[in-house]
Amino acid sequence: MKSIELAEFEELVGSHQKMVYLYVLALVGEHFLAEDLTQETFVRAYASDPFRRGEIEHIPAWLRTTARHVVYQELRRNRRHPITFIETIGIEIDRLRMTARESNDILRDALRKCSQRLTGKARSVLEMRYGEGISAIEIGKKTGKTQTNINAILSRIRSGLRDCIKMEMEQGT
Amino acid sequence: MSGNTNRTDDLLSKYLDGLLSDREAQELTDLVGDDPETARDAALSLCVHASLVQELRPAESFRDLTPSIMERVRARAPRAAARRRTASFRWGVWAAVAACLAIVVGSVVYNTHQPATQPEKIVAYVEATSPKVVVTRGDRSIVAVLKMTLEPGDTIVTGSGERIVLAYQGETTRVELKEDARLTLLTGAPVEGKSLRLESGDLTASVATQSPERPMIFHTPHARALVRGTVLSISVKNTSTRLDVTEGRVEFAKTSGRASIDVTAGHYAVAKDGTDLVARPVPGADLLQQLVQRASTTRTVADMKALKDLSRAAYEAELARGEKCDLVRLVYLGVARAIARNPKEDRQTEDLRFILDRAVGEDTQADSTAAGLSTKDRKIIRDNCRRARKLAEELYYDEWAALLAPLQDKTIRRLPSLTEALLFEDGYVTFYERGLPRVAEPLLEGMKSRFGGFPATDYLARSVLPLVRIAAARNRRLEETIQFDSLQFLSGGAWEVRGDTIDSEKQHPFRSLVKKQEDTKGIYVAALPHIPFRRAVLTGQVRLRGLGDNPGMFPWRWGMTGQGALRGQGITLERAKALETDRRWTWFFILFVHREDGRWGMVRWEWLEGDQPHDLTTSKPSLPPRERSSLGAKNGGLVSYGDKSWDMTGHPRIILAAEDASVEWRALGLHIVEEGTEKEK
């Protein structure tokens, strides 16, 4: 039984931070908040029980659970997000993950496949919003639309992608 | 269902854009709570959002969080390592585990991931500073501010009367650079530990335990000192460097040679060309040790009196050295001096410097814990130190002011955390009470230049009000939005400025009673000696606009009150006298007290028309010609104006307006300690 070294832990952080970040991002939606909470998750992980007991197989689940609790805690503290909604969604996201683990890359492949079906305009809006990180207002200025229009477009794109991915995943499984 | 889905999508979009209102949040919660299918769709939508971020965002825009995380982990590492002392872990399979971790994508690693061998970063920051201390970074000169992170290569230069306190993240190490000094942060590389170069001037340092392989090193032009955890002071002159060690042990060596000596607690050494390094006992150190020992175990008043001679001897020894006391010594001296309590001595110690740092309390308590003292003894030490701090706070007002200077322009919303960072326990209240007389001197100067000889509000705003804000925030007696534009403070004694003179000694809290109101040109605050509470803070701001013959807006003025008495739940003023009646509609004063029942109460309003005062609680003076109205107060806290009334309890601000005229009044802090709850010292 040997205790974890900082270098080993650093390696772990490097390997898994994006996974935790994306998980947190899915919950809170905000990039900077997701980064902060990802950091907090790993800081807590360093002194965690699974690490102490060396239960490697439980580490991923534990990381995710820790992240979820970190999110809940932060949201309760700040009252900026609907915590009950997040709690409900957190459970669903975990269930989704369980499904996705059966065929690891289905979700990613489905997303790529569905993205190809988007129109050029929709893809352009998506690229600006996610790729360039431009706000809806700015996108509106560039495209001559209102912020409400852009938000509606983004909402339609996301729901369209979701339905498409859902279908793809069902076919995949 | 479709309608629900569309609505859910809309709300989710708002959620992701941070635009969700509380009501919409509840709606969204209800939607996903009522229908599992909706909940699943919502979860998938959020995953799609995250996937889009990952797919479309350029890889280089993902910030590598590893350095930040590791920095925080390292700060906690000793504690965590202790908890994991018996733990073990198999790390060889982490790569395989990683593949199973993916929620959305699977095993994706950051392109910018740093190698595991990244060195630990030493982070120094500014914990306290005088207002104009300059940090030179490369070609730039930056004014040091609180919490400013310092970088290797930064050079800090203090001017006359300035000082700065540096701290290191994750530990209790503090370095205080005194006036007219120059200090450079060296590489800070972990393999070398913390490293500073003192070019000139003095510093004191309280260094937390350092790794044996990585001691903290102080370089000077003449010597270097290797520290692994101690309290020391270093003084650099033109041709020599002197090291004084208060606690622990320091390895001291000349720059020009390899030989080193150990300087232990209570000793000093001087590095100078042409002389050998020798550790010598600090004169008076033994006395100090005795004093500390005695003071720490003092239990009765008789014991305390017996310490007087000893404390005087130790104090004189300190003065004889002609050097400034370091933190710990000053605390201990403060204990003794609080016991001896000789006001004349207080004056003589003005050249001493005191670090107002929470470390005072922590160090002292840590010492007593380490010494294996009982809880009771530790409490005695703590009480002694608290007493010492109170005394020191009064003596070292300037340092307090320097610490508080950054608060001036902050909103009250931010004050509590700053308060926590800067102050400890109830020190600010003590300072506020005891430090105020010393404010009077510069205030007097301000009076001459502003408002025709009346108090300079800007000075008050700069120097004293932050303290009131802090007290108010701490006591949660004021709303966050309140604006302070004026204040007065009143202790159980009296505070008085007459003309151009002030006798602050006489104004020492709890010493004297009411002074006569002879000169109305200055500030005057009188106590209400018959009121059975010990101290009260009062008053409001008056801003008159367009009233009667008033030519315009008066920034503010404030009056005084006479003697009064608190009887039962109410207050009756036995006598009141108005001041400064040269203008119509000018004077207006109000006294608020915190009543015995815990509520705020208004004692009295008075309105002066010409020379004639009107008691607004009983009369209805003629108000602005265009709007004959009435002001009145009844039931302690209820203010009426015309047919409107306000319960002032819990309302810090009120504006009485009539078309183009207005009277604006703002309540300020009021804190009353009932007599007998705190013994006079």
PDB file of C-alpha atoms in Angstrom, chain A residues 1-19 21-23 25-31 35-36 38-40 42-44 46-48 50-57 59-61 63-64 75 81-82 84-86 88-89 92-93 95-97 100-101 104-105 107-108 111-112 115 126-127 129-132 136 147 151 154-155 158-159 161-163 165-166 169, chain B residues 5-6 9-10 12-20 22 25-26 28-29 32-33 36-59 61-70 72-74 76-77 80-81 83-95 97-110 113-118:
ATOM      1  CA  MET A   1       0.000   0.000   0.000  1.00  0.00           C
ATOM      2  CA  LYS A   2       1.643   3.210  -1.045  1.00  0.00           C
ATOM      3  CA  SER A   3       0.251   6.669  -0.850  1.00  0.00           C
ATOM      4  CA  ILE A   4      -0.314   8.707  -3.929  1.00  0.00           C
ATOM      5  CA  GLU A   5       2.477  10.997  -5.001  1.00  0.00           C
ATOM      6  CA  LEU A   6       1.832  14.482  -6.207  1.00  0.00           C
ATOM      7  CA  ALA A   7       3.275  13.664  -9.606  1.00  0.00           C
ATOM      8  CA  GLU A   8       0.901  10.746  -9.960  1.00  0.00           C
ATOM      9  CA  PHE A   9      -1.997  12.852  -8.927  1.00  0.00           C
ATOM     10  CA  GLU A  10      -0.975  15.506 -11.395  1.00  0.00           C
ATOM     11  CA  GLU A  11      -1.040  12.887 -14.097  1.00  0.00           C
ATOM     12  CA  LEU A  12      -4.518  11.927 -13.055  1.00  0.00           C
ATOM     13  CA  VAL A  13      -5.643  15.529 -13.195  1.00  0.00           C
ATOM     14  CA  GLY A  14      -4.214  15.946 -16.649  1.00  0.00           C
ATOM     15  CA  SER A  15      -5.898  12.820 -17.880  1.00  0.00           C
ATOM     16  CA  HIS A  16      -9.344  13.431 -16.512  1.00  0.00           C
ATOM     17  CA  GLN A  17      -9.894  17.106 -16.125  1.00  0.00           C
ATOM     18  CA  LYS A  18     -11.705  17.432 -19.388  1.00  0.00           C
ATOM     19  CA  MET A  19     -14.067  14.650 -18.552  1.00  0.00           C
ATOM     20  CA  TYR A  21     -15.120  19.658 -16.878  1.00  0.00           C
ATOM     21  CA  LEU A  22     -17.594  18.454 -19.472  1.00  0.00           C
ATOM     22  CA  TYR A  23     -19.661  16.728 -16.861  1.00  0.00           C
ATOM     23  CA  LEU A  25     -20.430  21.969 -17.851  1.00  0.00           C
ATOM     24  CA  ALA A  26     -23.397  19.805 -18.749  1.00  0.00           C
ATOM     25  CA  LEU A  27     -24.813  20.556 -15.333  1.00  0.00           C
ATOM     26  CA  VAL A  28     -24.133  24.238 -14.973  1.00  0.00           C
ATOM     27  CA  GLY A  29     -23.883  25.368 -18.575  1.00  0.00           C
ATOM     28  CA  GLU A  30     -21.346  28.103 -17.846  1.00  0.00           C
ATOM     29  CA  HIS A  31     -17.760  27.735 -18.910  1.00  0.00           C
ATOM     30  CA  GLU A  35     -13.746  25.392 -14.681  1.00  0.00           C
ATOM     31  CA  ASP A  36     -13.881  26.523 -11.081  1.00  0.00           C
ATOM     32  CA  THR A  38     -13.677  21.177 -11.878  1.00  0.00           C
ATOM     33  CA  GLN A  39     -10.750  22.479  -9.893  1.00  0.00           C
ATOM     34  CA  GLU A  40     -12.638  22.082  -6.671  1.00  0.00           C
ATOM     35  CA  PHE A  42      -9.910  17.507  -7.991  1.00  0.00           C
ATOM     36  CA  VAL A  43      -8.793  19.296  -4.875  1.00  0.00           C
ATOM     37  CA  ARG A  44     -11.283  17.242  -2.941  1.00  0.00           C
ATOM     38  CA  TYR A  46      -6.739  14.346  -3.538  1.00  0.00           C
ATOM     39  CA  ALA A  47      -7.756  13.445  -0.022  1.00  0.00           C
ATOM     40  CA  SER A  48     -10.593  11.175  -0.927  1.00  0.00           C
ATOM     41  CA  PRO A  50     -11.114   5.893  -2.963  1.00  0.00           C
ATOM     42  CA  PHE A  51      -7.606   7.221  -3.191  1.00  0.00           C
ATOM     43  CA  ARG A  52      -6.886   6.149   0.322  1.00  0.00           C
ATOM     44  CA  ARG A  53      -8.244   2.697  -0.175  1.00  0.00           C
ATOM     45  CA  GLY A  54      -6.833   2.299  -3.624  1.00  0.00           C
ATOM     46  CA  GLU A  55     -10.162   1.355  -5.143  1.00  0.00           C
ATOM     47  CA  ILE A  56      -9.249   2.164  -8.669  1.00  0.00           C
ATOM     48  CA  GLU A  57     -12.385   0.875 -10.202  1.00  0.00           C
ATOM     49  CA  ILE A  59     -12.395   6.368  -8.942  1.00  0.00           C
ATOM     50  CA  PRO A  60     -14.294   7.401 -12.061  1.00  0.00           C
ATOM     51  CA  ALA A  61     -17.649   7.115 -10.405  1.00  0.00           C
ATOM     52  CA  LEU A  63     -14.925  11.691  -9.366  1.00  0.00           C
ATOM     53  CA  ARG A  64     -18.238  12.166 -11.035  1.00  0.00           C
ATOM     54  CA  LEU A  75     -25.406  26.191  -6.586  1.00  0.00           C
ATOM     55  CA  HIS A  81     -29.277  28.150 -10.565  1.00  0.00           C
ATOM     56  CA  PRO A  82     -32.414  26.125  -9.987  1.00  0.00           C
ATOM     57  CA  THR A  84     -33.879  21.110  -7.821  1.00  0.00           C
ATOM     58  CA  PHE A  85     -33.736  21.096 -11.579  1.00  0.00           C
ATOM     59  CA  ILE A  86     -30.025  20.403 -11.532  1.00  0.00           C
ATOM     60  CA  THR A  88     -33.038  15.950 -11.298  1.00  0.00           C
ATOM     61  CA  ILE A  89     -30.957  16.480 -14.386  1.00  0.00           C
ATOM     62  CA  GLU A  92     -30.644  11.686 -15.717  1.00  0.00           C
ATOM     63  CA  ILE A  93     -27.199  12.556 -16.988  1.00  0.00           C
ATOM     64  CA  ARG A  95     -28.304   7.350 -16.393  1.00  0.00           C
ATOM     65  CA  LEU A  96     -27.411   8.572 -19.833  1.00  0.00           C
ATOM     66  CA  ARG A  97     -23.782   7.945 -19.113  1.00  0.00           C
ATOM     67  CA  ALA A 100     -23.464   5.520 -23.318  1.00  0.00           C
ATOM     68  CA  ARG A 101     -20.825   3.392 -21.657  1.00  0.00           C
ATOM     69  CA  ASN A 104     -18.577   4.323 -25.823  1.00  0.00           C
ATOM     70  CA  ASP A 105     -18.463   6.566 -28.835  1.00  0.00           C
ATOM     71  CA  LEU A 107     -22.900   9.859 -28.536  1.00  0.00           C
ATOM     72  CA  ARG A 108     -19.912  11.514 -30.100  1.00  0.00           C
ATOM     73  CA  LEU A 111     -23.366  14.248 -32.698  1.00  0.00           C
ATOM     74  CA  ARG A 112     -20.965  14.402 -35.601  1.00  0.00           C
ATOM     75  CA  SER A 115     -24.172  17.982 -37.198  1.00  0.00           C
ATOM     76  CA  LEU A 126     -23.304  27.118 -33.942  1.00  0.00           C
ATOM     77  CA  GLU A 127     -19.730  27.836 -34.934  1.00  0.00           C
ATOM     78  CA  ARG A 129     -21.696  30.521 -30.513  1.00  0.00           C
ATOM     79  CA  TYR A 130     -19.594  27.549 -29.525  1.00  0.00           C
ATOM     80  CA  GLY A 131     -16.496  27.768 -31.659  1.00  0.00           C
ATOM     81  CA  GLU A 132     -15.811  31.454 -31.323  1.00  0.00           C
ATOM     82  CA  ALA A 136     -26.180  35.801 -28.872  1.00  0.00           C
ATOM     83  CA  GLN A 147     -30.911  38.326 -29.766  1.00  0.00           C
ATOM     84  CA  ASN A 151     -31.624  32.314 -29.045  1.00  0.00           C
ATOM     85  CA  LEU A 154     -29.885  28.013 -31.115  1.00  0.00           C
ATOM     86  CA  SER A 155     -32.683  26.424 -29.167  1.00  0.00           C
ATOM     87  CA  ARG A 158     -29.958  22.042 -29.964  1.00  0.00           C
ATOM     88  CA  SER A 159     -33.326  20.368 -29.776  1.00  0.00           C
ATOM     89  CA  LEU A 161     -29.547  17.727 -32.553  1.00  0.00           C
ATOM     90  CA  ARG A 162     -30.882  16.165 -29.413  1.00  0.00           C
ATOM     91  CA  ASP A 163     -33.703  14.422 -31.213  1.00  0.00           C
ATOM     92  CA  ILE A 165     -28.813  11.975 -31.444  1.00  0.00           C
ATOM     93  CA  LYS A 166     -31.517  10.240 -29.497  1.00  0.00           C
ATOM     94  CA  MET A 169     -28.354   6.196 -30.120  1.00  0.00           C
TER      95      MET A 169
ATOM     96  CA  THR B   5     -41.073  19.901 -24.937  1.00  0.00           C
ATOM     97  CA  ASN B   6     -40.962  23.199 -26.747  1.00  0.00           C
ATOM     98  CA  ASP B   9     -36.350  23.693 -24.809  1.00  0.00           C
ATOM     99  CA  ASP B  10     -36.978  27.406 -24.482  1.00  0.00           C
ATOM    100  CA  LEU B  12     -33.211  25.216 -21.250  1.00  0.00           C
ATOM    101  CA  SER B  13     -31.870  27.715 -23.734  1.00  0.00           C
ATOM    102  CA  LYS B  14     -32.405  30.454 -21.233  1.00  0.00           C
ATOM    103  CA  TYR B  15     -30.773  28.350 -18.586  1.00  0.00           C
ATOM    104  CA  LEU B  16     -27.697  27.811 -20.725  1.00  0.00           C
ATOM    105  CA  ASP B  17     -27.563  31.500 -21.504  1.00  0.00           C
ATOM    106  CA  GLY B  18     -27.923  32.406 -17.862  1.00  0.00           C
ATOM    107  CA  LEU B  19     -31.188  34.200 -18.489  1.00  0.00           C
ATOM    108  CA  LEU B  20     -33.521  32.056 -16.470  1.00  0.00           C
ATOM    109  CA  ASP B  22     -36.696  32.497 -10.686  1.00  0.00           C
ATOM    110  CA  ALA B  25     -36.528  28.117 -13.006  1.00  0.00           C
ATOM    111  CA  GLN B  26     -39.427  26.840 -10.983  1.00  0.00           C
ATOM    112  CA  LEU B  28     -38.434  24.198 -15.573  1.00  0.00           C
ATOM    113  CA  THR B  29     -38.092  22.249 -12.365  1.00  0.00           C
ATOM    114  CA  VAL B  32     -38.697  17.907 -15.638  1.00  0.00           C
ATOM    115  CA  GLY B  33     -40.044  16.729 -12.318  1.00  0.00           C
ATOM    116  CA  PRO B  36     -39.388  11.494 -16.791  1.00  0.00           C
ATOM    117  CA  GLU B  37     -39.246  11.686 -20.566  1.00  0.00           C
ATOM    118  CA  THR B  38     -38.891  15.458 -20.417  1.00  0.00           C
ATOM    119  CA  ALA B  39     -36.195  15.054 -17.813  1.00  0.00           C
ATOM    120  CA  ARG B  40     -34.277  12.642 -20.049  1.00  0.00           C
ATOM    121  CA  ASP B  41     -34.587  14.978 -22.994  1.00  0.00           C
ATOM    122  CA  ALA B  42     -33.409  17.876 -20.896  1.00  0.00           C
ATOM    123  CA  ALA B  43     -30.414  15.867 -19.707  1.00  0.00           C
ATOM    124  CA  LEU B  44     -29.568  14.939 -23.249  1.00  0.00           C
ATOM    125  CA  SER B  45     -29.891  18.564 -24.315  1.00  0.00           C
ATOM    126  CA  LEU B  46     -27.391  19.591 -21.704  1.00  0.00           C
ATOM    127  CA  CYS B  47     -25.057  16.848 -22.817  1.00  0.00           C
ATOM    128  CA  VAL B  48     -25.430  18.075 -26.375  1.00  0.00           C
ATOM    129  CA  HIS B  49     -24.503  21.531 -25.182  1.00  0.00           C
ATOM    130  CA  ALA B  50     -21.389  20.187 -23.495  1.00  0.00           C
ATOM    131  CA  SER B  51     -20.554  18.085 -26.550  1.00  0.00           C
ATOM    132  CA  LEU B  52     -20.857  21.093 -28.797  1.00  0.00           C
ATOM    133  CA  VAL B  53     -18.475  22.988 -26.584  1.00  0.00           C
ATOM    134  CA  GLN B  54     -16.017  20.168 -26.810  1.00  0.00           C
ATOM    135  CA  GLU B  55     -16.406  19.578 -30.526  1.00  0.00           C
ATOM    136  CA  LEU B  56     -16.475  23.138 -31.776  1.00  0.00           C
ATOM    137  CA  ARG B  57     -14.314  25.012 -29.386  1.00  0.00           C
ATOM    138  CA  PRO B  58     -10.690  25.168 -30.482  1.00  0.00           C
ATOM    139  CA  ALA B  59      -8.554  22.818 -28.451  1.00  0.00           C
ATOM    140  CA  SER B  61      -8.919  27.572 -25.911  1.00  0.00           C
ATOM    141  CA  PHE B  62      -9.322  24.950 -23.214  1.00  0.00           C
ATOM    142  CA  ARG B  63      -7.366  26.174 -20.287  1.00  0.00           C
ATOM    143  CA  ASP B  64      -5.220  23.570 -18.651  1.00  0.00           C
ATOM    144  CA  LEU B  65      -6.446  23.485 -15.084  1.00  0.00           C
ATOM    145  CA  THR B  66      -3.626  21.291 -13.877  1.00  0.00           C
ATOM    146  CA  PRO B  67      -1.361  24.069 -12.547  1.00  0.00           C
ATOM    147  CA  SER B  68      -4.182  25.695 -10.616  1.00  0.00           C
ATOM    148  CA  ILE B  69      -5.370  22.421  -9.195  1.00  0.00           C
ATOM    149  CA  MET B  70      -1.885  21.298  -8.231  1.00  0.00           C
ATOM    150  CA  ARG B  72      -4.170  24.186  -4.361  1.00  0.00           C
ATOM    151  CA  VAL B  73      -3.437  20.548  -3.732  1.00  0.00           C
ATOM    152  CA  ARG B  74       0.127  21.303  -2.736  1.00  0.00           C
ATOM    153  CA  ARG B  76      -3.097  21.120   1.362  1.00  0.00           C
ATOM    154  CA  ALA B  77      -0.620  18.367   0.757  1.00  0.00           C
ATOM    155  CA  ALA B  80      -3.802  15.316   3.178  1.00  0.00           C
ATOM    156  CA  ALA B  81      -0.620  13.308   3.317  1.00  0.00           C
ATOM    157  CA  ARG B  83      -4.511  11.534   6.518  1.00  0.00           C
ATOM    158  CA  ARG B  84      -3.270   9.167   3.898  1.00  0.00           C
ATOM    159  CA  ARG B  85      -0.273   7.999   5.814  1.00  0.00           C
ATOM    160  CA  THR B  86      -1.346   4.383   5.665  1.00  0.00           C
ATOM    161  CA  ALA B  87      -2.998   4.500   2.344  1.00  0.00           C
ATOM    162  CA  SER B  88      -1.798   2.950  -0.817  1.00  0.00           C
ATOM    163  CA  PHE B  89      -2.822   3.053  -4.359  1.00  0.00           C
ATOM    164  CA  ARG B  90      -2.110   1.300  -7.553  1.00  0.00           C
ATOM    165  CA  TRP B  91      -1.505   3.862 -10.168  1.00  0.00           C
ATOM    166  CA  GLY B  92      -0.333   1.740 -13.001  1.00  0.00           C
ATOM    167  CA  VAL B  93      -3.744   1.287 -14.471  1.00  0.00           C
ATOM    168  CA  TRP B  94      -4.850   4.885 -14.532  1.00  0.00           C
ATOM    169  CA  ALA B  95      -4.673   5.065 -18.263  1.00  0.00           C
ATOM    170  CA  VAL B  97      -9.439   3.772 -16.056  1.00  0.00           C
ATOM    171  CA  ALA B  98      -9.394   6.968 -18.013  1.00  0.00           C
ATOM    172  CA  ALA B  99     -10.995   5.283 -20.940  1.00  0.00           C
ATOM    173  CA  CYS B 100     -13.986   4.369 -18.828  1.00  0.00           C
ATOM    174  CA  LEU B 101     -14.498   7.805 -17.447  1.00  0.00           C
ATOM    175  CA  ALA B 102     -16.008   9.491 -20.419  1.00  0.00           C
ATOM    176  CA  ILE B 103     -19.485  10.811 -20.098  1.00  0.00           C
ATOM    177  CA  VAL B 104     -19.764  12.208 -23.507  1.00  0.00           C
ATOM    178  CA  VAL B 105     -16.616  11.599 -25.362  1.00  0.00           C
ATOM    179  CA  GLY B 106     -14.503   9.106 -23.568  1.00  0.00           C
ATOM    180  CA  SER B 107     -10.863   9.454 -22.945  1.00  0.00           C
ATOM    181  CA  VAL B 108      -9.921  12.876 -24.099  1.00  0.00           C
ATOM    182  CA  VAL B 109      -6.962  14.600 -22.624  1.00  0.00           C
ATOM    183  CA  TYR B 110      -6.033  18.204 -22.770  1.00  0.00           C
ATOM    184  CA  HIS B 113      -1.376  19.065 -20.318  1.00  0.00           C
ATOM    185  CA  GLN B 114       1.810  19.863 -18.505  1.00  0.00           C
ATOM    186  CA  PRO B 115       4.364  17.246 -17.542  1.00  0.00           C
ATOM    187  CA  ALA B 116       4.253  15.946 -14.020  1.00  0.00           C
ATOM    188  CA  THR B 117       7.576  17.475 -13.202  1.00  0.00           C
ATOM    189  CA  GLN B 118       6.278  21.009 -13.170  1.00  0.00           C
TER     190      GLN B 118
END
